[in-house]
Amino acid sequence: MQKQFSSLAEWQKILDQAETATRDLLYEIASHLDHGYVINEEERIEVDQHKAFHFYQKAAQKGDIDATIRLADFYSEGLYCKKDIALALNLYQIGIDNN
C-alpha cells in the first residue's frame, strides 16, 4: 500500500528522514522517484531514477525483495550503474528464492 502525500512539504519531510526509514518506506520512496507521483493538481514528485536507484539499494540492503528485484533491472540495463549481468542474475535469483 502506498502512502498518500498531501503536499511536497510532506514528501520532503519523508525524504529528510529517509536515512532511518524502514525498508518498506525506502522502497516506497524509490518507487515514487522511479515512476513519479501526482500529489495533487498542482504538485507532483518528478521521476528521478538516479535517486530511485539509491533508495532501492538502501531498501535491498535492509532485505526488501521487491527492491532487490528492481535493482536487478537497473544492473541488467546499466541504468545509473555499470551494467553487470552477473550481479543482476544473482539479484533476480535472490528474488526467486524469496518468492
PDB file of N, CA and C in Angstrom:
ATOM      1  N   MET A   1       0.841  -1.175   0.000  1.00  0.00           N
ATOM      2  CA  MET A   1       0.000   0.000   0.000  1.00  0.00           C
ATOM      3  C   MET A   1       0.888   1.241   0.000  1.00  0.00           C
ATOM      4  N   GLN A   2       0.586   2.155  -0.888  1.00  0.00           N
ATOM      5  CA  GLN A   2       1.391   3.361  -0.983  1.00  0.00           C
ATOM      6  C   GLN A   2       0.844   4.455  -0.089  1.00  0.00           C
ATOM      7  N   LYS A   3       1.777   5.162   0.530  1.00  0.00           N
ATOM      8  CA  LYS A   3       1.414   6.296   1.372  1.00  0.00           C
ATOM      9  C   LYS A   3       0.916   7.428   0.486  1.00  0.00           C
ATOM     10  N   GLN A   4      -0.112   8.091   0.942  1.00  0.00           N
ATOM     11  CA  GLN A   4      -0.643   9.245   0.232  1.00  0.00           C
ATOM     12  C   GLN A   4      -0.006  10.506   0.804  1.00  0.00           C
ATOM     13  N   PHE A   5       0.581  11.310  -0.047  1.00  0.00           N
ATOM     14  CA  PHE A   5       1.189  12.569   0.378  1.00  0.00           C
ATOM     15  C   PHE A   5       0.238  13.703   0.042  1.00  0.00           C
ATOM     16  N   SER A   6       0.095  14.643   0.963  1.00  0.00           N
ATOM     17  CA  SER A   6      -0.825  15.756   0.728  1.00  0.00           C
ATOM     18  C   SER A   6      -0.113  16.983   0.168  1.00  0.00           C
ATOM     19  N   SER A   7       1.234  16.993   0.246  1.00  0.00           N
ATOM     20  CA  SER A   7       1.976  18.149  -0.261  1.00  0.00           C
ATOM     21  C   SER A   7       3.433  17.770  -0.503  1.00  0.00           C
ATOM     22  N   LEU A   8       4.111  18.609  -1.263  1.00  0.00           N
ATOM     23  CA  LEU A   8       5.547  18.401  -1.460  1.00  0.00           C
ATOM     24  C   LEU A   8       6.310  18.594  -0.156  1.00  0.00           C
ATOM     25  N   ALA A   9       5.805  19.445   0.727  1.00  0.00           N
ATOM     26  CA  ALA A   9       6.446  19.643   2.029  1.00  0.00           C
ATOM     27  C   ALA A   9       6.434  18.340   2.829  1.00  0.00           C
ATOM     28  N   GLU A  10       5.323  17.627   2.786  1.00  0.00           N
ATOM     29  CA  GLU A  10       5.231  16.339   3.483  1.00  0.00           C
ATOM     30  C   GLU A  10       6.207  15.334   2.856  1.00  0.00           C
ATOM     31  N   TRP A  11       6.281  15.315   1.531  1.00  0.00           N
ATOM     32  CA  TRP A  11       7.218  14.452   0.815  1.00  0.00           C
ATOM     33  C   TRP A  11       8.659  14.776   1.231  1.00  0.00           C
ATOM     34  N   GLN A  12       8.993  16.056   1.304  1.00  0.00           N
ATOM     35  CA  GLN A  12      10.344  16.460   1.682  1.00  0.00           C
ATOM     36  C   GLN A  12      10.667  16.021   3.107  1.00  0.00           C
ATOM     37  N   LYS A  13       9.680  16.090   3.989  1.00  0.00           N
ATOM     38  CA  LYS A  13       9.878  15.647   5.371  1.00  0.00           C
ATOM     39  C   LYS A  13      10.224  14.163   5.404  1.00  0.00           C
ATOM     40  N   ILE A  14       9.530  13.376   4.595  1.00  0.00           N
ATOM     41  CA  ILE A  14       9.823  11.937   4.498  1.00  0.00           C
ATOM     42  C   ILE A  14      11.247  11.732   3.982  1.00  0.00           C
ATOM     43  N   LEU A  15      11.616  12.465   2.941  1.00  0.00           N
ATOM     44  CA  LEU A  15      12.974  12.345   2.390  1.00  0.00           C
ATOM     45  C   LEU A  15      14.030  12.708   3.424  1.00  0.00           C
ATOM     46  N   ASP A  16      13.765  13.718   4.225  1.00  0.00           N
ATOM     47  CA  ASP A  16      14.716  14.155   5.248  1.00  0.00           C
ATOM     48  C   ASP A  16      14.943  13.080   6.306  1.00  0.00           C
ATOM     49  N   GLN A  17      13.981  12.203   6.489  1.00  0.00           N
ATOM     50  CA  GLN A  17      14.086  11.135   7.484  1.00  0.00           C
ATOM     51  C   GLN A  17      14.458   9.793   6.864  1.00  0.00           C
ATOM     52  N   ALA A  18      14.774   9.787   5.585  1.00  0.00           N
ATOM     53  CA  ALA A  18      14.980   8.540   4.851  1.00  0.00           C
ATOM     54  C   ALA A  18      16.147   7.704   5.367  1.00  0.00           C
ATOM     55  N   GLU A  19      17.155   8.335   5.923  1.00  0.00           N
ATOM     56  CA  GLU A  19      18.314   7.578   6.390  1.00  0.00           C
ATOM     57  C   GLU A  19      17.965   6.592   7.508  1.00  0.00           C
ATOM     58  N   THR A  20      16.897   6.855   8.228  1.00  0.00           N
ATOM     59  CA  THR A  20      16.485   5.955   9.309  1.00  0.00           C
ATOM     60  C   THR A  20      15.164   5.253   8.994  1.00  0.00           C
ATOM     61  N   ALA A  21      14.745   5.311   7.750  1.00  0.00           N
ATOM     62  CA  ALA A  21      13.452   4.755   7.355  1.00  0.00           C
ATOM     63  C   ALA A  21      13.484   3.227   7.332  1.00  0.00           C
ATOM     64  N   THR A  22      12.307   2.649   7.442  1.00  0.00           N
ATOM     65  CA  THR A  22      12.156   1.197   7.314  1.00  0.00           C
ATOM     66  C   THR A  22      12.359   0.799   5.860  1.00  0.00           C
ATOM     67  N   ARG A  23      12.567  -0.480   5.637  1.00  0.00           N
ATOM     68  CA  ARG A  23      12.761  -0.952   4.262  1.00  0.00           C
ATOM     69  C   ARG A  23      11.517  -0.700   3.410  1.00  0.00           C
ATOM     70  N   ASP A  24      10.334  -0.825   4.017  1.00  0.00           N
ATOM     71  CA  ASP A  24       9.102  -0.581   3.264  1.00  0.00           C
ATOM     72  C   ASP A  24       9.006   0.867   2.803  1.00  0.00           C
ATOM     73  N   LEU A  25       9.337   1.788   3.702  1.00  0.00           N
ATOM     74  CA  LEU A  25       9.285   3.199   3.334  1.00  0.00           C
ATOM     75  C   LEU A  25      10.360   3.535   2.308  1.00  0.00           C
ATOM     76  N   LEU A  26      11.547   2.956   2.451  1.00  0.00           N
ATOM     77  CA  LEU A  26      12.611   3.186   1.464  1.00  0.00           C
ATOM     78  C   LEU A  26      12.175   2.711   0.077  1.00  0.00           C
ATOM     79  N   TYR A  27      11.527   1.535   0.044  1.00  0.00           N
ATOM     80  CA  TYR A  27      11.032   1.028  -1.237  1.00  0.00           C
ATOM     81  C   TYR A  27       9.976   1.975  -1.815  1.00  0.00           C
ATOM     82  N   GLU A  28       9.109   2.452  -0.973  1.00  0.00           N
ATOM     83  CA  GLU A  28       8.057   3.369  -1.432  1.00  0.00           C
ATOM     84  C   GLU A  28       8.652   4.667  -1.974  1.00  0.00           C
ATOM     85  N   ILE A  29       9.636   5.214  -1.284  1.00  0.00           N
ATOM     86  CA  ILE A  29      10.320   6.416  -1.771  1.00  0.00           C
ATOM     87  C   ILE A  29      10.923   6.134  -3.139  1.00  0.00           C
ATOM     88  N   ALA A  30      11.629   5.011  -3.236  1.00  0.00           N
ATOM     89  CA  ALA A  30      12.263   4.649  -4.508  1.00  0.00           C
ATOM     90  C   ALA A  30      11.233   4.511  -5.625  1.00  0.00           C
ATOM     91  N   SER A  31      10.134   3.868  -5.318  1.00  0.00           N
ATOM     92  CA  SER A  31       9.095   3.659  -6.327  1.00  0.00           C
ATOM     93  C   SER A  31       8.502   4.982  -6.812  1.00  0.00           C
ATOM     94  N   HIS A  32       8.252   5.896  -5.893  1.00  0.00           N
ATOM     95  CA  HIS A  32       7.727   7.211  -6.279  1.00  0.00           C
ATOM     96  C   HIS A  32       8.729   7.952  -7.165  1.00  0.00           C
ATOM     97  N   LEU A  33       9.996   7.856  -6.827  1.00  0.00           N
ATOM     98  CA  LEU A  33      11.025   8.513  -7.648  1.00  0.00           C
ATOM     99  C   LEU A  33      11.195   7.808  -8.991  1.00  0.00           C
ATOM    100  N   ASP A  34      11.043   6.515  -8.998  1.00  0.00           N
ATOM    101  CA  ASP A  34      11.205   5.714 -10.218  1.00  0.00           C
ATOM    102  C   ASP A  34      10.099   5.997 -11.230  1.00  0.00           C
ATOM    103  N   HIS A  35       8.890   6.153 -10.741  1.00  0.00           N
ATOM    104  CA  HIS A  35       7.731   6.276 -11.632  1.00  0.00           C
ATOM    105  C   HIS A  35       7.065   7.645 -11.612  1.00  0.00           C
ATOM    106  N   GLY A  36       7.432   8.479 -10.647  1.00  0.00           N
ATOM    107  CA  GLY A  36       6.748   9.753 -10.480  1.00  0.00           C
ATOM    108  C   GLY A  36       5.460   9.540  -9.698  1.00  0.00           C
ATOM    109  N   TYR A  37       4.927  10.626  -9.171  1.00  0.00           N
ATOM    110  CA  TYR A  37       3.730  10.524  -8.344  1.00  0.00           C
ATOM    111  C   TYR A  37       3.028  11.869  -8.326  1.00  0.00           C
ATOM    112  N   VAL A  38       1.739  11.857  -8.591  1.00  0.00           N
ATOM    113  CA  VAL A  38       0.946  13.079  -8.559  1.00  0.00           C
ATOM    114  C   VAL A  38       0.372  13.241  -7.155  1.00  0.00           C
ATOM    115  N   ILE A  39       0.760  14.331  -6.504  1.00  0.00           N
ATOM    116  CA  ILE A  39       0.274  14.602  -5.150  1.00  0.00           C
ATOM    117  C   ILE A  39      -1.105  15.255  -5.219  1.00  0.00           C
ATOM    118  N   ASN A  40      -1.209  16.271  -6.037  1.00  0.00           N
ATOM    119  CA  ASN A  40      -2.481  16.946  -6.263  1.00  0.00           C
ATOM    120  C   ASN A  40      -2.392  17.626  -7.625  1.00  0.00           C
ATOM    121  N   GLU A  41      -3.371  18.432  -7.970  1.00  0.00           N
ATOM    122  CA  GLU A  41      -3.405  19.046  -9.297  1.00  0.00           C
ATOM    123  C   GLU A  41      -2.201  19.947  -9.575  1.00  0.00           C
ATOM    124  N   GLU A  42      -1.587  20.468  -8.538  1.00  0.00           N
ATOM    125  CA  GLU A  42      -0.502  21.429  -8.718  1.00  0.00           C
ATOM    126  C   GLU A  42       0.875  20.885  -8.356  1.00  0.00           C
ATOM    127  N   GLU A  43       0.937  19.794  -7.610  1.00  0.00           N
ATOM    128  CA  GLU A  43       2.213  19.284  -7.132  1.00  0.00           C
ATOM    129  C   GLU A  43       2.407  17.830  -7.555  1.00  0.00           C
ATOM    130  N   ARG A  44       3.643  17.512  -7.884  1.00  0.00           N
ATOM    131  CA  ARG A  44       3.951  16.139  -8.255  1.00  0.00           C
ATOM    132  C   ARG A  44       5.396  15.828  -7.893  1.00  0.00           C
ATOM    133  N   ILE A  45       5.654  14.551  -7.685  1.00  0.00           N
ATOM    134  CA  ILE A  45       7.015  14.070  -7.483  1.00  0.00           C
ATOM    135  C   ILE A  45       7.517  13.673  -8.862  1.00  0.00           C
ATOM    136  N   GLU A  46       8.551  14.343  -9.310  1.00  0.00           N
ATOM    137  CA  GLU A  46       9.086  14.086 -10.640  1.00  0.00           C
ATOM    138  C   GLU A  46       9.900  12.789 -10.657  1.00  0.00           C
ATOM    139  N   VAL A  47       9.939  12.155 -11.799  1.00  0.00           N
ATOM    140  CA  VAL A  47      10.753  10.953 -11.982  1.00  0.00           C
ATOM    141  C   VAL A  47      12.223  11.319 -11.811  1.00  0.00           C
ATOM    142  N   ASP A  48      12.907  10.533 -10.998  1.00  0.00           N
ATOM    143  CA  ASP A  48      14.348  10.688 -10.812  1.00  0.00           C
ATOM    144  C   ASP A  48      14.912   9.296 -10.541  1.00  0.00           C
ATOM    145  N   GLN A  49      15.200   8.579 -11.626  1.00  0.00           N
ATOM    146  CA  GLN A  49      15.641   7.202 -11.478  1.00  0.00           C
ATOM    147  C   GLN A  49      17.016   7.081 -10.832  1.00  0.00           C
ATOM    148  N   HIS A  50      17.831   8.106 -10.948  1.00  0.00           N
ATOM    149  CA  HIS A  50      19.131   8.066 -10.279  1.00  0.00           C
ATOM    150  C   HIS A  50      18.931   8.010  -8.761  1.00  0.00           C
ATOM    151  N   LYS A  51      18.062   8.859  -8.239  1.00  0.00           N
ATOM    152  CA  LYS A  51      17.759   8.820  -6.807  1.00  0.00           C
ATOM    153  C   LYS A  51      17.015   7.536  -6.446  1.00  0.00           C
ATOM    154  N   ALA A  52      16.132   7.086  -7.334  1.00  0.00           N
ATOM    155  CA  ALA A  52      15.398   5.841  -7.083  1.00  0.00           C
ATOM    156  C   ALA A  52      16.374   4.687  -6.893  1.00  0.00           C
ATOM    157  N   PHE A  53      17.391   4.606  -7.743  1.00  0.00           N
ATOM    158  CA  PHE A  53      18.404   3.562  -7.640  1.00  0.00           C
ATOM    159  C   PHE A  53      19.015   3.573  -6.240  1.00  0.00           C
ATOM    160  N   HIS A  54      19.361   4.744  -5.757  1.00  0.00           N
ATOM    161  CA  HIS A  54      19.955   4.907  -4.428  1.00  0.00           C
ATOM    162  C   HIS A  54      19.029   4.345  -3.341  1.00  0.00           C
ATOM    163  N   PHE A  55      17.754   4.676  -3.411  1.00  0.00           N
ATOM    164  CA  PHE A  55      16.812   4.210  -2.387  1.00  0.00           C
ATOM    165  C   PHE A  55      16.489   2.727  -2.534  1.00  0.00           C
ATOM    166  N   TYR A  56      16.468   2.217  -3.772  1.00  0.00           N
ATOM    167  CA  TYR A  56      16.301   0.768  -3.947  1.00  0.00           C
ATOM    168  C   TYR A  56      17.477   0.032  -3.304  1.00  0.00           C
ATOM    169  N   GLN A  57      18.679   0.573  -3.455  1.00  0.00           N
ATOM    170  CA  GLN A  57      19.848  -0.050  -2.826  1.00  0.00           C
ATOM    171  C   GLN A  57      19.678  -0.108  -1.310  1.00  0.00           C
ATOM    172  N   LYS A  58      19.264   0.982  -0.722  1.00  0.00           N
ATOM    173  CA  LYS A  58      19.090   1.035   0.732  1.00  0.00           C
ATOM    174  C   LYS A  58      18.004   0.049   1.193  1.00  0.00           C
ATOM    175  N   ALA A  59      16.903  -0.006   0.456  1.00  0.00           N
ATOM    176  CA  ALA A  59      15.823  -0.924   0.818  1.00  0.00           C
ATOM    177  C   ALA A  59      16.274  -2.373   0.666  1.00  0.00           C
ATOM    178  N   ALA A  60      17.004  -2.665  -0.398  1.00  0.00           N
ATOM    179  CA  ALA A  60      17.501  -4.026  -0.622  1.00  0.00           C
ATOM    180  C   ALA A  60      18.481  -4.431   0.480  1.00  0.00           C
ATOM    181  N   GLN A  61      19.318  -3.493   0.904  1.00  0.00           N
ATOM    182  CA  GLN A  61      20.268  -3.783   1.989  1.00  0.00           C
ATOM    183  C   GLN A  61      19.551  -4.135   3.283  1.00  0.00           C
ATOM    184  N   LYS A  62      18.333  -3.640   3.421  1.00  0.00           N
ATOM    185  CA  LYS A  62      17.533  -3.949   4.613  1.00  0.00           C
ATOM    186  C   LYS A  62      16.643  -5.163   4.397  1.00  0.00           C
ATOM    187  N   GLY A  63      16.779  -5.816   3.234  1.00  0.00           N
ATOM    188  CA  GLY A  63      16.072  -7.066   2.987  1.00  0.00           C
ATOM    189  C   GLY A  63      14.801  -6.980   2.180  1.00  0.00           C
ATOM    190  N   ASP A  64      14.513  -5.846   1.547  1.00  0.00           N
ATOM    191  CA  ASP A  64      13.299  -5.731   0.742  1.00  0.00           C
ATOM    192  C   ASP A  64      13.498  -6.460  -0.593  1.00  0.00           C
ATOM    193  N   ILE A  65      12.711  -7.497  -0.828  1.00  0.00           N
ATOM    194  CA  ILE A  65      12.871  -8.322  -2.020  1.00  0.00           C
ATOM    195  C   ILE A  65      12.432  -7.582  -3.279  1.00  0.00           C
ATOM    196  N   ASP A  66      11.355  -6.806  -3.213  1.00  0.00           N
ATOM    197  CA  ASP A  66      10.928  -6.040  -4.384  1.00  0.00           C
ATOM    198  C   ASP A  66      12.015  -5.059  -4.808  1.00  0.00           C
ATOM    199  N   ALA A  67      12.673  -4.444  -3.845  1.00  0.00           N
ATOM    200  CA  ALA A  67      13.770  -3.524  -4.163  1.00  0.00           C
ATOM    201  C   ALA A  67      14.936  -4.285  -4.787  1.00  0.00           C
ATOM    202  N   THR A  68      15.200  -5.475  -4.287  1.00  0.00           N
ATOM    203  CA  THR A  68      16.274  -6.300  -4.830  1.00  0.00           C
ATOM    204  C   THR A  68      16.012  -6.621  -6.298  1.00  0.00           C
ATOM    205  N   ILE A  69      14.781  -6.966  -6.608  1.00  0.00           N
ATOM    206  CA  ILE A  69      14.420  -7.285  -7.993  1.00  0.00           C
ATOM    207  C   ILE A  69      14.531  -6.043  -8.874  1.00  0.00           C
ATOM    208  N   ARG A  70      14.078  -4.918  -8.365  1.00  0.00           N
ATOM    209  CA  ARG A  70      14.173  -3.674  -9.164  1.00  0.00           C
ATOM    210  C   ARG A  70      15.633  -3.289  -9.371  1.00  0.00           C
ATOM    211  N   LEU A  71      16.483  -3.514  -8.376  1.00  0.00           N
ATOM    212  CA  LEU A  71      17.916  -3.272  -8.555  1.00  0.00           C
ATOM    213  C   LEU A  71      18.471  -4.150  -9.661  1.00  0.00           C
ATOM    214  N   ALA A  72      18.029  -5.392  -9.705  1.00  0.00           N
ATOM    215  CA  ALA A  72      18.461  -6.294 -10.777  1.00  0.00           C
ATOM    216  C   ALA A  72      18.108  -5.708 -12.137  1.00  0.00           C
ATOM    217  N   ASP A  73      16.936  -5.104 -12.242  1.00  0.00           N
ATOM    218  CA  ASP A  73      16.548  -4.450 -13.502  1.00  0.00           C
ATOM    219  C   ASP A  73      17.546  -3.354 -13.868  1.00  0.00           C
ATOM    220  N   PHE A  74      17.910  -2.535 -12.897  1.00  0.00           N
ATOM    221  CA  PHE A  74      18.863  -1.452 -13.142  1.00  0.00           C
ATOM    222  C   PHE A  74      20.208  -2.012 -13.602  1.00  0.00           C
ATOM    223  N   TYR A  75      20.717  -3.033 -12.896  1.00  0.00           N
ATOM    224  CA  TYR A  75      22.009  -3.604 -13.256  1.00  0.00           C
ATOM    225  C   TYR A  75      21.979  -4.315 -14.608  1.00  0.00           C
ATOM    226  N   SER A  76      20.875  -4.947 -14.931  1.00  0.00           N
ATOM    227  CA  SER A  76      20.797  -5.657 -16.216  1.00  0.00           C
ATOM    228  C   SER A  76      20.804  -4.691 -17.395  1.00  0.00           C
ATOM    229  N   GLU A  77      20.340  -3.469 -17.158  1.00  0.00           N
ATOM    230  CA  GLU A  77      20.294  -2.463 -18.226  1.00  0.00           C
ATOM    231  C   GLU A  77      21.417  -1.437 -18.130  1.00  0.00           C
ATOM    232  N   GLY A  78      22.104  -1.420 -16.993  1.00  0.00           N
ATOM    233  CA  GLY A  78      23.136  -0.408 -16.793  1.00  0.00           C
ATOM    234  C   GLY A  78      22.553   0.974 -16.545  1.00  0.00           C
ATOM    235  N   LEU A  79      21.405   1.025 -15.892  1.00  0.00           N
ATOM    236  CA  LEU A  79      20.753   2.300 -15.590  1.00  0.00           C
ATOM    237  C   LEU A  79      21.336   2.883 -14.312  1.00  0.00           C
ATOM    238  N   TYR A  80      22.041   3.996 -14.427  1.00  0.00           N
ATOM    239  CA  TYR A  80      22.624   4.708 -13.284  1.00  0.00           C
ATOM    240  C   TYR A  80      23.623   3.854 -12.506  1.00  0.00           C
ATOM    241  N   CYS A  81      24.169   2.856 -13.187  1.00  0.00           N
ATOM    242  CA  CYS A  81      25.195   1.997 -12.628  1.00  0.00           C
ATOM    243  C   CYS A  81      25.907   1.315 -13.796  1.00  0.00           C
ATOM    244  N   LYS A  82      27.011   0.685 -13.490  1.00  0.00           N
ATOM    245  CA  LYS A  82      27.703  -0.082 -14.523  1.00  0.00           C
ATOM    246  C   LYS A  82      26.895  -1.347 -14.804  1.00  0.00           C
ATOM    247  N   LYS A  83      26.671  -1.634 -16.071  1.00  0.00           N
ATOM    248  CA  LYS A  83      25.934  -2.840 -16.441  1.00  0.00           C
ATOM    249  C   LYS A  83      26.669  -4.059 -15.906  1.00  0.00           C
ATOM    250  N   ASP A  84      25.941  -4.914 -15.197  1.00  0.00           N
ATOM    251  CA  ASP A  84      26.542  -6.082 -14.576  1.00  0.00           C
ATOM    252  C   ASP A  84      25.524  -7.225 -14.608  1.00  0.00           C
ATOM    253  N   ILE A  85      25.574  -7.998 -15.677  1.00  0.00           N
ATOM    254  CA  ILE A  85      24.604  -9.078 -15.876  1.00  0.00           C
ATOM    255  C   ILE A  85      24.731 -10.138 -14.787  1.00  0.00           C
ATOM    256  N   ALA A  86      25.960 -10.470 -14.389  1.00  0.00           N
ATOM    257  CA  ALA A  86      26.150 -11.486 -13.350  1.00  0.00           C
ATOM    258  C   ALA A  86      25.496 -11.046 -12.040  1.00  0.00           C
ATOM    259  N   LEU A  87      25.697  -9.790 -11.661  1.00  0.00           N
ATOM    260  CA  LEU A  87      25.069  -9.280 -10.441  1.00  0.00           C
ATOM    261  C   LEU A  87      23.550  -9.258 -10.595  1.00  0.00           C
ATOM    262  N   ALA A  88      23.075  -8.830 -11.756  1.00  0.00           N
ATOM    263  CA  ALA A  88      21.625  -8.805 -12.000  1.00  0.00           C
ATOM    264  C   ALA A  88      21.030 -10.202 -11.841  1.00  0.00           C
ATOM    265  N   LEU A  89      21.682 -11.205 -12.425  1.00  0.00           N
ATOM    266  CA  LEU A  89      21.179 -12.575 -12.300  1.00  0.00           C
ATOM    267  C   LEU A  89      21.184 -13.045 -10.849  1.00  0.00           C
ATOM    268  N   ASN A  90      22.223 -12.682 -10.113  1.00  0.00           N
ATOM    269  CA  ASN A  90      22.288 -13.021  -8.688  1.00  0.00           C
ATOM    270  C   ASN A  90      21.129 -12.371  -7.925  1.00  0.00           C
ATOM    271  N   LEU A  91      20.861 -11.110  -8.212  1.00  0.00           N
ATOM    272  CA  LEU A  91      19.765 -10.414  -7.537  1.00  0.00           C
ATOM    273  C   LEU A  91      18.411 -11.002  -7.914  1.00  0.00           C
ATOM    274  N   TYR A  92      18.241 -11.340  -9.208  1.00  0.00           N
ATOM    275  CA  TYR A  92      16.993 -11.993  -9.615  1.00  0.00           C
ATOM    276  C   TYR A  92      16.829 -13.339  -8.881  1.00  0.00           C
ATOM    277  N   GLN A  93      17.936 -14.062  -8.721  1.00  0.00           N
ATOM    278  CA  GLN A  93      17.862 -15.358  -8.025  1.00  0.00           C
ATOM    279  C   GLN A  93      17.443 -15.166  -6.581  1.00  0.00           C
ATOM    280  N   ILE A  94      17.939 -14.120  -5.950  1.00  0.00           N
ATOM    281  CA  ILE A  94      17.512 -13.815  -4.572  1.00  0.00           C
ATOM    282  C   ILE A  94      15.992 -13.597  -4.544  1.00  0.00           C
ATOM    283  N   GLY A  95      15.505 -12.865  -5.553  1.00  0.00           N
ATOM    284  CA  GLY A  95      14.068 -12.647  -5.650  1.00  0.00           C
ATOM    285  C   GLY A  95      13.293 -13.942  -5.826  1.00  0.00           C
ATOM    286  N   ILE A  96      13.801 -14.808  -6.685  1.00  0.00           N
ATOM    287  CA  ILE A  96      13.141 -16.107  -6.917  1.00  0.00           C
ATOM    288  C   ILE A  96      13.148 -16.939  -5.645  1.00  0.00           C
ATOM    289  N   ASP A  97      14.306 -16.984  -4.993  1.00  0.00           N
ATOM    290  CA  ASP A  97      14.426 -17.786  -3.777  1.00  0.00           C
ATOM    291  C   ASP A  97      13.515 -17.304  -2.654  1.00  0.00           C
ATOM    292  N   ASN A  98      13.189 -16.029  -2.677  1.00  0.00           N
ATOM    293  CA  ASN A  98      12.355 -15.447  -1.630  1.00  0.00           C
ATOM    294  C   ASN A  98      10.931 -15.169  -2.077  1.00  0.00           C
ATOM    295  N   ASN A  99      10.622 -15.631  -3.285  1.00  0.00           N
ATOM    296  CA  ASN A  99       9.299 -15.512  -3.885  1.00  0.00           C
ATOM    297  C   ASN A  99       8.690 -14.164  -3.648  1.00  0.00           C
TER     298      ASN A  99
END
